[in-house]
Amino acid sequence: MLLGRPKGVGKSKLDEYEAEIRALIKNGSTKTWIAQRYGTTRRNLSHWLKQHSIE
């Protein structure tokens, strides 16, 4: 019997806003401002950006 969380990357609430976040980063918005706008932490946003090769 397997226990624990399934392996792999789960879906993030930021995934549905990927195009918008890419545009905001490109236009120079700060990570702090973007994180507040989408209701997440700066650390979570930074991790998500790294996973999606954005920056």
Steps between C-alpha positions, in 0.01 A plus 500: 500500500637841401472786743553873464457754227515385136824578317517774242398860472142578591296779352556848633240774521751714309489269195181658367666845511826400330459729198411798721791435737745470208379837369529664843855369549594618149360846574706530819244437774649388830459145626356634824227693317416204274483263799261734683285536189454124467470427871820307554838554662807641329686179578229286340495726194879481467488120519220489241695733267806277528295188421359669190836647387375858527733795584 
